[in-house]
Amino acid sequence: MSDIKQKYKSLCEKHTLPVYFHPEWMDAICGSDSWDVVVSNDPDGKFQGAWIYRLKSILGFTYLSMPQLTPFNG
């Protein structure tokens, strides 16, 4: 698991978030290598937000999409 994913996982354990935001959900729906997260921090290092996305590839093109069975995400 990447450094950013590990930090995001610890963030999810500290706060109450919808199930669709949890790394375990993304692993189950997308697979552990088919999703990623972008985390935003303020200049003091305090968490501001995160964007979770699914990576898909078709005909050599990689694009971002909404995971299956996930009504909202980030």
PDB file of C-alpha atoms in Angstrom:
ATOM      1  CA  MET A   1       0.000   0.000   0.000  1.00  0.00           C
ATOM      2  CA  SER A   2       1.358   3.408  -0.935  1.00  0.00           C
ATOM      3  CA  ASP A   3       2.280   6.021   1.656  1.00  0.00           C
ATOM      4  CA  ILE A   4      -0.684   8.214   0.744  1.00  0.00           C
ATOM      5  CA  LYS A   5      -3.122   5.296   0.941  1.00  0.00           C
ATOM      6  CA  GLN A   6      -1.699   4.338   4.339  1.00  0.00           C
ATOM      7  CA  LYS A   7      -2.134   7.907   5.643  1.00  0.00           C
ATOM      8  CA  TYR A   8      -5.664   7.963   4.228  1.00  0.00           C
ATOM      9  CA  LYS A   9      -6.457   4.653   5.931  1.00  0.00           C
ATOM     10  CA  SER A  10      -5.336   6.022   9.315  1.00  0.00           C
ATOM     11  CA  LEU A  11      -7.454   9.131   8.679  1.00  0.00           C
ATOM     12  CA  CYS A  12     -10.513   6.934   8.013  1.00  0.00           C
ATOM     13  CA  GLU A  13      -9.923   5.071  11.278  1.00  0.00           C
ATOM     14  CA  LYS A  14      -9.894   8.343  13.254  1.00  0.00           C
ATOM     15  CA  HIS A  15     -13.088   9.829  11.759  1.00  0.00           C
ATOM     16  CA  THR A  16     -16.598   8.611  11.095  1.00  0.00           C
ATOM     17  CA  LEU A  17     -16.983   8.472   7.321  1.00  0.00           C
ATOM     18  CA  PRO A  18     -19.487   6.819   4.972  1.00  0.00           C
ATOM     19  CA  VAL A  19     -18.593   3.260   4.001  1.00  0.00           C
ATOM     20  CA  TYR A  20     -17.940   4.369   0.401  1.00  0.00           C
ATOM     21  CA  PHE A  21     -14.941   6.413   1.565  1.00  0.00           C
ATOM     22  CA  HIS A  22     -13.150   3.529   3.294  1.00  0.00           C
ATOM     23  CA  PRO A  23     -10.113   1.838   1.712  1.00  0.00           C
ATOM     24  CA  GLU A  24     -11.618  -1.580   2.461  1.00  0.00           C
ATOM     25  CA  TRP A  25     -14.651  -0.710   0.329  1.00  0.00           C
ATOM     26  CA  MET A  26     -12.458   0.436  -2.547  1.00  0.00           C
ATOM     27  CA  ASP A  27     -10.310  -2.710  -2.278  1.00  0.00           C
ATOM     28  CA  ALA A  28     -13.426  -4.909  -2.384  1.00  0.00           C
ATOM     29  CA  ILE A  29     -15.085  -3.100  -5.295  1.00  0.00           C
ATOM     30  CA  CYS A  30     -12.086  -2.076  -7.425  1.00  0.00           C
ATOM     31  CA  GLY A  31      -9.187  -4.246  -6.306  1.00  0.00           C
ATOM     32  CA  SER A  32      -6.259  -2.931  -4.307  1.00  0.00           C
ATOM     33  CA  ASP A  33      -4.274  -1.745  -7.360  1.00  0.00           C
ATOM     34  CA  SER A  34      -7.176  -0.150  -9.261  1.00  0.00           C
ATOM     35  CA  TRP A  35      -7.905   2.873  -7.094  1.00  0.00           C
ATOM     36  CA  ASP A  36      -6.009   5.778  -5.604  1.00  0.00           C
ATOM     37  CA  VAL A  37      -6.557   8.826  -3.438  1.00  0.00           C
ATOM     38  CA  VAL A  38      -5.464  12.448  -3.500  1.00  0.00           C
ATOM     39  CA  VAL A  39      -5.216  14.185  -0.120  1.00  0.00           C
ATOM     40  CA  SER A  40      -5.167  17.947   0.391  1.00  0.00           C
ATOM     41  CA  ASN A  41      -3.545  19.562   3.424  1.00  0.00           C
ATOM     42  CA  ASP A  42      -3.313  23.227   4.410  1.00  0.00           C
ATOM     43  CA  PRO A  43       0.121  24.895   4.837  1.00  0.00           C
ATOM     44  CA  ASP A  44       0.188  23.767   8.490  1.00  0.00           C
ATOM     45  CA  GLY A  45      -0.293  20.134   7.446  1.00  0.00           C
ATOM     46  CA  LYS A  46      -3.899  19.910   8.667  1.00  0.00           C
ATOM     47  CA  PHE A  47      -6.167  17.685   6.564  1.00  0.00           C
ATOM     48  CA  GLN A  48      -8.564  19.563   4.266  1.00  0.00           C
ATOM     49  CA  GLY A  49     -10.050  16.911   2.005  1.00  0.00           C
ATOM     50  CA  ALA A  50      -9.595  13.805  -0.098  1.00  0.00           C
ATOM     51  CA  TRP A  51     -10.650  12.571  -3.492  1.00  0.00           C
ATOM     52  CA  ILE A  52     -10.908   8.817  -4.054  1.00  0.00           C
ATOM     53  CA  TYR A  53     -11.066   7.530  -7.612  1.00  0.00           C
ATOM     54  CA  ARG A  54     -11.060   4.311  -9.597  1.00  0.00           C
ATOM     55  CA  LEU A  55      -8.515   3.753 -12.360  1.00  0.00           C
ATOM     56  CA  LYS A  56      -9.699   1.924 -15.486  1.00  0.00           C
ATOM     57  CA  SER A  57      -7.858   1.113 -18.681  1.00  0.00           C
ATOM     58  CA  ILE A  58      -9.358   0.393 -22.089  1.00  0.00           C
ATOM     59  CA  LEU A  59      -7.359   0.017 -25.310  1.00  0.00           C
ATOM     60  CA  GLY A  60      -4.261   1.430 -23.619  1.00  0.00           C
ATOM     61  CA  PHE A  61      -6.000   4.549 -22.309  1.00  0.00           C
ATOM     62  CA  THR A  62      -6.230   5.035 -18.547  1.00  0.00           C
ATOM     63  CA  TYR A  63      -9.132   7.049 -17.182  1.00  0.00           C
ATOM     64  CA  LEU A  64     -10.878   7.773 -13.889  1.00  0.00           C
ATOM     65  CA  SER A  65     -14.360   6.470 -13.183  1.00  0.00           C
ATOM     66  CA  MET A  66     -16.901   5.964 -10.458  1.00  0.00           C
ATOM     67  CA  PRO A  67     -16.627   2.548  -8.778  1.00  0.00           C
ATOM     68  CA  GLN A  68     -19.480   0.064  -9.209  1.00  0.00           C
ATOM     69  CA  LEU A  69     -22.121  -0.046  -6.458  1.00  0.00           C
ATOM     70  CA  THR A  70     -20.891   3.320  -5.151  1.00  0.00           C
ATOM     71  CA  PRO A  71     -23.582   6.062  -5.291  1.00  0.00           C
ATOM     72  CA  PHE A  72     -21.188   8.805  -4.178  1.00  0.00           C
ATOM     73  CA  ASN A  73     -17.508   9.102  -3.470  1.00  0.00           C
ATOM     74  CA  GLY A  74     -15.703  12.118  -2.086  1.00  0.00           C
TER      75      GLY A  74
END
